[in-house]
Coordinates of C-alpha atoms and ligand atoms in Angstrom, one line a residue:
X682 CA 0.0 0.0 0.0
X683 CA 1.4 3.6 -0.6
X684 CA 1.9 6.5 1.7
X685 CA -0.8 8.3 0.4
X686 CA -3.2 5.3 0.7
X687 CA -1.9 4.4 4.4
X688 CA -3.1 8.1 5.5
X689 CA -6.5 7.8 3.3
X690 CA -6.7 4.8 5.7
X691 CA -5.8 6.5 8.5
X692 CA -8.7 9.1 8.4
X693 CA -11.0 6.4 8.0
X694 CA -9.6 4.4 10.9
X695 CA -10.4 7.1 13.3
X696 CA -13.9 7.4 12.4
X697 CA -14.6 4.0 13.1
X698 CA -16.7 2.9 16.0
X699 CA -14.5 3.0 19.4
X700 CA -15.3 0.5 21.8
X701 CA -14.0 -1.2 25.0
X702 CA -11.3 -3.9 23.8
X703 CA -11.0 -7.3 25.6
X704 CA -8.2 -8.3 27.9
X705 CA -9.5 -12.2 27.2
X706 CA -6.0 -13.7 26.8
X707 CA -7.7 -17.4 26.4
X708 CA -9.6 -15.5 23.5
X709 CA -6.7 -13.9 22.2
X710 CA -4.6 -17.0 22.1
X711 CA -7.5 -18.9 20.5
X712 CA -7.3 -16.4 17.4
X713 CA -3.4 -16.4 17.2
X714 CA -3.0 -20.2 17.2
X715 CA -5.2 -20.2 14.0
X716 CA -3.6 -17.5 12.3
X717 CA -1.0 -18.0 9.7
X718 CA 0.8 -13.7 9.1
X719 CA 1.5 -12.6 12.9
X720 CA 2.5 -8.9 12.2
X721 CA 4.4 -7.1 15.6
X722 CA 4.8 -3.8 15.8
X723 CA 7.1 -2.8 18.5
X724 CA 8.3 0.4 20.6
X725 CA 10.0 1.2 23.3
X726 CA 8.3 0.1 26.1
X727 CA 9.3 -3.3 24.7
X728 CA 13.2 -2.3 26.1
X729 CA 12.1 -0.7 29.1
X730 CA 12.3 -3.7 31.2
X731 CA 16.3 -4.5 29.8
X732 CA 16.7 -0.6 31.5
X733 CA 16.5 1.3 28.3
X734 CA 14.3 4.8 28.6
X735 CA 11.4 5.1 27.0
X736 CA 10.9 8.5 25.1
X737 CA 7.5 9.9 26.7
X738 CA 7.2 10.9 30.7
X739 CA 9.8 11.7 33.0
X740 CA 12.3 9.0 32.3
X741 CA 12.4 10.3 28.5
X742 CA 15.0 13.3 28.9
X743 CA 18.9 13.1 28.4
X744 CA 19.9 16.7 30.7
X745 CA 17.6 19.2 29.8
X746 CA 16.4 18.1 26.5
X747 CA 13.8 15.3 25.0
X748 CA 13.9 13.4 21.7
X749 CA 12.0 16.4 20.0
X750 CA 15.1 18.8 20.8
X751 CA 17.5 16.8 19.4
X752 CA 16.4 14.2 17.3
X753 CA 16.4 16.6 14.5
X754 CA 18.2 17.5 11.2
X755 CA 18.0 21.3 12.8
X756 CA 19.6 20.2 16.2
X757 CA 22.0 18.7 14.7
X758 CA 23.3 21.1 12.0
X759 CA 23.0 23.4 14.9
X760 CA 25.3 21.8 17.3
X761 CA 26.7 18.2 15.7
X762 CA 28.7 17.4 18.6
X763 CA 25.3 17.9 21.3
X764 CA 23.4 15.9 19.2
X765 CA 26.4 13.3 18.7
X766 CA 27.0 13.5 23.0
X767 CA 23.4 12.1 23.2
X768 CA 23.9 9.4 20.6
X769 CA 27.2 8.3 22.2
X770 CA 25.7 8.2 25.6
X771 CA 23.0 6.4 24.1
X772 CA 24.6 3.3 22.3
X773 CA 27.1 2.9 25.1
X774 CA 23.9 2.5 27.7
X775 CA 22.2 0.0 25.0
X776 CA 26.7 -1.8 24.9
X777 CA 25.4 -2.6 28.8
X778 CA 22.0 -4.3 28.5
X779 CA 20.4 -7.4 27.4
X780 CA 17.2 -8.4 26.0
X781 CA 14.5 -9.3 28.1
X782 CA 11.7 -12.0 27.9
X783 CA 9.4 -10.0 25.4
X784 CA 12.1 -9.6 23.4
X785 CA 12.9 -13.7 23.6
X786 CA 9.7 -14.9 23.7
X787 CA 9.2 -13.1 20.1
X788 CA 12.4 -14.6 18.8
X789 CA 10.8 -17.7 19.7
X790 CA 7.4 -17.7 18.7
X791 CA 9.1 -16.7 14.9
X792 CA 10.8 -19.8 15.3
X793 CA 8.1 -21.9 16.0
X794 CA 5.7 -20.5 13.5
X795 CA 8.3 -20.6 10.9
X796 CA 8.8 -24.7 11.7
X797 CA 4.8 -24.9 11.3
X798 CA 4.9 -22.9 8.1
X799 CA 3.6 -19.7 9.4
X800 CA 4.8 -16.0 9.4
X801 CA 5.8 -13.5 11.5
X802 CA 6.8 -9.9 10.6
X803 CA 8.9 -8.3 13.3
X804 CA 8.7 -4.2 12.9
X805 CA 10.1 -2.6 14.9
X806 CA 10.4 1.5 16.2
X807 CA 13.5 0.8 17.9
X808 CA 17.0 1.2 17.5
X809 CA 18.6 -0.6 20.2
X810 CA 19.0 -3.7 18.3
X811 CA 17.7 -6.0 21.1
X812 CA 15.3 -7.9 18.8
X813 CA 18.5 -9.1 17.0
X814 CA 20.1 -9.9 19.9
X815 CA 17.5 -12.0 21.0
X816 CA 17.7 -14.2 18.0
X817 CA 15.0 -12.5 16.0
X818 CA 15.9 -13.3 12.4
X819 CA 14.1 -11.2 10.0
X820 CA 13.9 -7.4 11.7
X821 CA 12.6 -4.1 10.0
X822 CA 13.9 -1.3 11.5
X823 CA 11.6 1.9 11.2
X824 CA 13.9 4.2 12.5
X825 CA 17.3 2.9 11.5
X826 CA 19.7 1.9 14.2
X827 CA 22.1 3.0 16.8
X828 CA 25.1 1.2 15.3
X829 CA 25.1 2.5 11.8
X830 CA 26.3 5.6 10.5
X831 CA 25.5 7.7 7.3
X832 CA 27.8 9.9 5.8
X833 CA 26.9 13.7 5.3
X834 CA 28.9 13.7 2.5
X835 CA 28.6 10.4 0.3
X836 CA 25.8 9.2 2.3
X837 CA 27.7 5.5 2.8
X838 CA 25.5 3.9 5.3
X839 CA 27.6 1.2 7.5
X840 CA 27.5 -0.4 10.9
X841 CA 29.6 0.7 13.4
X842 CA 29.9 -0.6 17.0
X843 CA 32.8 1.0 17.9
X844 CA 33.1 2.0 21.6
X845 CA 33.3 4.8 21.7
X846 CA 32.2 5.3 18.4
X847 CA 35.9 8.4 18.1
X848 CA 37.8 9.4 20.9
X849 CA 37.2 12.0 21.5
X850 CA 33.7 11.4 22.6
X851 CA 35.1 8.7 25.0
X852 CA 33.7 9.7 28.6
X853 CA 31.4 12.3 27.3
X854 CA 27.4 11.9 27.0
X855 CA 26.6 12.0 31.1
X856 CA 22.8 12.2 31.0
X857 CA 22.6 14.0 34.3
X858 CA 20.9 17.9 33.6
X859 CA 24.1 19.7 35.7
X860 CA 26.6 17.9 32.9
X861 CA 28.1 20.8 30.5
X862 CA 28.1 20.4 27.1
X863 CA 32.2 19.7 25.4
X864 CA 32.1 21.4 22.1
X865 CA 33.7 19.0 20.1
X866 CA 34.8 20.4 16.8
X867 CA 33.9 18.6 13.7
X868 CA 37.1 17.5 12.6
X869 CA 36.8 15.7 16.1
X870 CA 33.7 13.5 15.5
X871 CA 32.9 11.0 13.9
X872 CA 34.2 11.1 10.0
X873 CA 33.6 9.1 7.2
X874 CA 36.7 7.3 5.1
X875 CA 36.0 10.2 2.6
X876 CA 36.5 12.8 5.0
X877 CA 32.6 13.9 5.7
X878 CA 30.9 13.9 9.1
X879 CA 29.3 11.4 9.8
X880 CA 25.5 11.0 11.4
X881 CA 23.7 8.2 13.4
X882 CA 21.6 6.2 10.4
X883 CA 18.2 6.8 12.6
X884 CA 15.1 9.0 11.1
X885 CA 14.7 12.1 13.1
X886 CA 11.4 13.8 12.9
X887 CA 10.9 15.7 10.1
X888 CA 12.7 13.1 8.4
X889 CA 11.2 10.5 5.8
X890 CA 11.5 7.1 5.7
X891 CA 13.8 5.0 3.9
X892 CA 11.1 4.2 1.2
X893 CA 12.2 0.4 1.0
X894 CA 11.5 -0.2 4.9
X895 CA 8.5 1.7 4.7
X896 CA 7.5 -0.7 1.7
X897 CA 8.4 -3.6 3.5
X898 CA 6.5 -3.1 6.4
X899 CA 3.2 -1.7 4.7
X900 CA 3.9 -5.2 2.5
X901 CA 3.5 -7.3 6.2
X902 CA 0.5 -4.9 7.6
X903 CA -1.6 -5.9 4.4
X904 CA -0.8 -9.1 4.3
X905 CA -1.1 -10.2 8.2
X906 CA -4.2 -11.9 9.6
X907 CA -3.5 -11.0 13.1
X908 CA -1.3 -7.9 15.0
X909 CA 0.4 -7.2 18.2
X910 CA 1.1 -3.7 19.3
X911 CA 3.8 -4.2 22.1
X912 CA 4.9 -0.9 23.9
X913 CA 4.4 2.0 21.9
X914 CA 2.6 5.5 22.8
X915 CA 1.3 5.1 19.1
X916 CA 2.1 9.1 18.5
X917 CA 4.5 9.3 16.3
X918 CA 3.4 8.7 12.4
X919 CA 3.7 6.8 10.4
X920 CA 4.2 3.9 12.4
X921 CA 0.8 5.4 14.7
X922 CA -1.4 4.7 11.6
X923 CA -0.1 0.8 11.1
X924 CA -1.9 -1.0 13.5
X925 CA -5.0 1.8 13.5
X926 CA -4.9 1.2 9.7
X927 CA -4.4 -3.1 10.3
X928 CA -7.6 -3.1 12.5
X929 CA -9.7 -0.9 9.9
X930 CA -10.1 -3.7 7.5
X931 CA -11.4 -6.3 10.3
X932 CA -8.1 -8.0 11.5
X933 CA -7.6 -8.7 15.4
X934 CA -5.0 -6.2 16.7
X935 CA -3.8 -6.8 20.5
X936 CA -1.8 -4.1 21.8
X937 CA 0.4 -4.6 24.8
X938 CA 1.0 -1.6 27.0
X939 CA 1.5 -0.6 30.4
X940 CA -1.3 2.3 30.0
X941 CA -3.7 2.9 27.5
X942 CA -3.2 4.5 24.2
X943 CA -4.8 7.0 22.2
X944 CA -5.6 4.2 19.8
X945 CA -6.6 1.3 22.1
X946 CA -10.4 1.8 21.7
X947 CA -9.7 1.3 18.0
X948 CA -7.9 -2.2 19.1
X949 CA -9.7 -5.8 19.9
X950 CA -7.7 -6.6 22.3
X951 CA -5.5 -4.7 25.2
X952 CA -3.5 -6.3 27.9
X953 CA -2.3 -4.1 30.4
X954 CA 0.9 -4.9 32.4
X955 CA 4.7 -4.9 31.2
X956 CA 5.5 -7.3 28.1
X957 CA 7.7 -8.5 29.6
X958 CA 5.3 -10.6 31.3
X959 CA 2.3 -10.2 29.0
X960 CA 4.2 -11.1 25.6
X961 CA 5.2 -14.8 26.8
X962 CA 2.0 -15.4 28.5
X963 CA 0.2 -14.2 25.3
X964 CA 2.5 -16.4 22.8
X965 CA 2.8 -19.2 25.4
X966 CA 6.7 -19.7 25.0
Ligands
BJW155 C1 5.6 -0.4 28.3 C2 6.5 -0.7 29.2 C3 6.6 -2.1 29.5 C4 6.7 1.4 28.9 N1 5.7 -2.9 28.9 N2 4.7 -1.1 27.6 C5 1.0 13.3 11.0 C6 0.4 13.9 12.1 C7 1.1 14.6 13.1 C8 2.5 14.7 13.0 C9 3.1 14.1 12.0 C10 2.4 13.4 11.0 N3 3.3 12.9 10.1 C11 4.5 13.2 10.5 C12 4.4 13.9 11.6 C13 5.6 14.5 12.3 C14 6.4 13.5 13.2 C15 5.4 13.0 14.3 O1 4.8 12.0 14.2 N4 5.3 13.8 15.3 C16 4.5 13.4 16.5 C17 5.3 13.6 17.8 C18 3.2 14.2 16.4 N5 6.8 12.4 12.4 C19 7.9 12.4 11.6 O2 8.6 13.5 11.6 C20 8.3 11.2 10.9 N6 8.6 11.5 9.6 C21 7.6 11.6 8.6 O3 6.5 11.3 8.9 O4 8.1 11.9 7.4 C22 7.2 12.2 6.4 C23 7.4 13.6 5.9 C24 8.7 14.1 6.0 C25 8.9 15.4 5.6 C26 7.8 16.1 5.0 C27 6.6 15.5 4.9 C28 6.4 14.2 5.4 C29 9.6 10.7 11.5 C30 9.5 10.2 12.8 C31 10.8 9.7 13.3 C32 10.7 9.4 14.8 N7 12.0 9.3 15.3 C33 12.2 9.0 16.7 C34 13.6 9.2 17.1 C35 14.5 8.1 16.4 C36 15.9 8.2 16.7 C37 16.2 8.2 18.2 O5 15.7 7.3 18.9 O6 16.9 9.1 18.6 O7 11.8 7.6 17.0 S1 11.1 9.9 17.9 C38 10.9 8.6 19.0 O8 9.4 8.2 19.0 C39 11.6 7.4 18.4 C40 10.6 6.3 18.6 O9 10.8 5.2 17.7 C41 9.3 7.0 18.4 C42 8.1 6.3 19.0 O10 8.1 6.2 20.3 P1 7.6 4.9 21.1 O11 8.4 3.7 20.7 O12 6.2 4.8 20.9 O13 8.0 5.2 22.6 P2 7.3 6.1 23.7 O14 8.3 6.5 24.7 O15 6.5 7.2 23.1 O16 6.2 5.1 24.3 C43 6.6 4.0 25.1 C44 5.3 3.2 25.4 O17 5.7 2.0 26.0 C45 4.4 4.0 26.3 O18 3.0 3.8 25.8 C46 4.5 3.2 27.7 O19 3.3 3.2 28.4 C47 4.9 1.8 27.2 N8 5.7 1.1 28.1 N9 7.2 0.4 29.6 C48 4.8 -2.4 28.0 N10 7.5 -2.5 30.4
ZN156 ZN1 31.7 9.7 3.1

């Protein structure tokens, strides 16, 4: 489905009737053992529990500032080696953690539907890589990814794990509001082999999406017979209008949250309480 179709869609979806959605697991289970496309759409609430914020409420700002400020082309022309501080401090935090049930129970279940011949489409919001790490095979990654860089000036995209990613970023990034920022110059940070700057590979807002991913996952949203929404806010387009968009045309969506959403009246199901505990229950792995 195209862009334009997904937010023709989207419209629709929100006129449709709202109602109170089940928290039946029995019932939910019941409808996912007979379905053959499992579509997942995941945010960040899926890594809370390995210790990674999540982007909303208090435990969503590095100092002073929240994604918004500095998840930005502007920010970052603006002050490269801020924005680059956060991004350090960020995949050195994600260098320390591990993935937690959710994330291995959905490694799993893709392994066990794939051995009865079925389907699951992992997308994911997140750039942390834990899916990956928790065996997930087949991963789309909305937003890009904390260990790839882009290149300002060729636009080479390639992974990068170094740590720290150039050194003179090494000790720098302390999240703590009093921290001062270091004024790195450019010629300091990190550079490309042809001598540009280079930039995390993540989609800031404002920014479009790589128009291949976005294919691929509209691709798996059509095509699914069932869909779980696991810790997402479900406010930041386009990913928002996927699962909205999914339920529209009659398919069960189950979303997964601590809280409710502005979407989950739109949603069959909801089962409140972390994933970590509600994803395995749910796929029973
Ligand atoms: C748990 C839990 C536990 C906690 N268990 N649950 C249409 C309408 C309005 C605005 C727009 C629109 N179209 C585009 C926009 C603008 C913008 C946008 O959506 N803004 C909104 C804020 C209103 N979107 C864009 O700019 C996007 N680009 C775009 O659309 O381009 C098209 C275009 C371009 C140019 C011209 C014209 C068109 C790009 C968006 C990119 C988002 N990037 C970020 C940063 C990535 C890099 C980085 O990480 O630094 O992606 S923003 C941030 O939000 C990050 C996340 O992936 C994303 C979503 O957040 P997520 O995952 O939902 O996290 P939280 O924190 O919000 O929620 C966590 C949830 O978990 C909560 O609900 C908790 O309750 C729950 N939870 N613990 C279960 N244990
Ligand atoms: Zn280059």
């Amino acid at each position: 489905m195209h862009r334009t179709a997904l937010v023709t869609l989207r419209h629709t979806a929100t006129m449709s009737v709202r109602s109170q959605p089940s928290s039946n697991m029995a019932a939910f289970r019941e409808i996912l053992s007979k379905s053959k496309h499992v579509a997942v759409l995941s945010g960040a609430g899926v890594s809370a529990e390995s210790g990674i914020p999540t982007f909303r409420g208090s435990g969503g700002f590095w100092r002073t500032y929240q994604a918004q400020d500095l998840a930005t082309p502007g920010a970052f022309a603006r002050d490269p080696s801020l924005v680059w501080e956060f991004y350090h401090y960020r995949r050195e935090l994600v260098l320390t953690k591990e993935p937690n049930k959710a994330h291995f129970a959905l490694a799993k279940f893709e392994r066990d539907l794939e051995l009865s011949g079925r389907k699951l489409s992992l997308i994911t919001q997140n750039i942390d890589g834990l899916h990956q790490r928790a065996g997930s095979q087949k991963v789309i990654e909305l937003h890009g990814s904390l260990f790839k860089t882009r290149c300002m000036s060729c636009g080479e995209v390639a992974e990068n794990r170094n740590s720290p990613i150039c050194p003179a970023l090494a000790g720098k990034g302390a999240p703590d509001p009093q921290a001062t920022a270091v004024q790195i110059p450019k010629t300091d940070l990190p550079q490309c082999h042809c001598g540009g700057l280079l930039r995390p590979h993540v989609v800031w807002f404002g920014e479009a999406l790589d128009t291949a991913v976005l294919n691929e996952a509209e691709a798996a949203l059509e095509s699914c017979d069932i869909c779980l929404v696991i810790g997402t806010s479900s406010v930041v387009y386009p990913a928002a209008m996927f699962a909205p968009t999914v339920a529209r045309r009659g398919v069960p969506v189950a979303e997964f949250n601590l809280e409710k959403t502005p979407e989950t009246y739109n949603f069959q199901f909801h089962f409140e309480g972390p994933s970590g505990t509600t994803v395995p229950e749910a796929l029973g792995v």
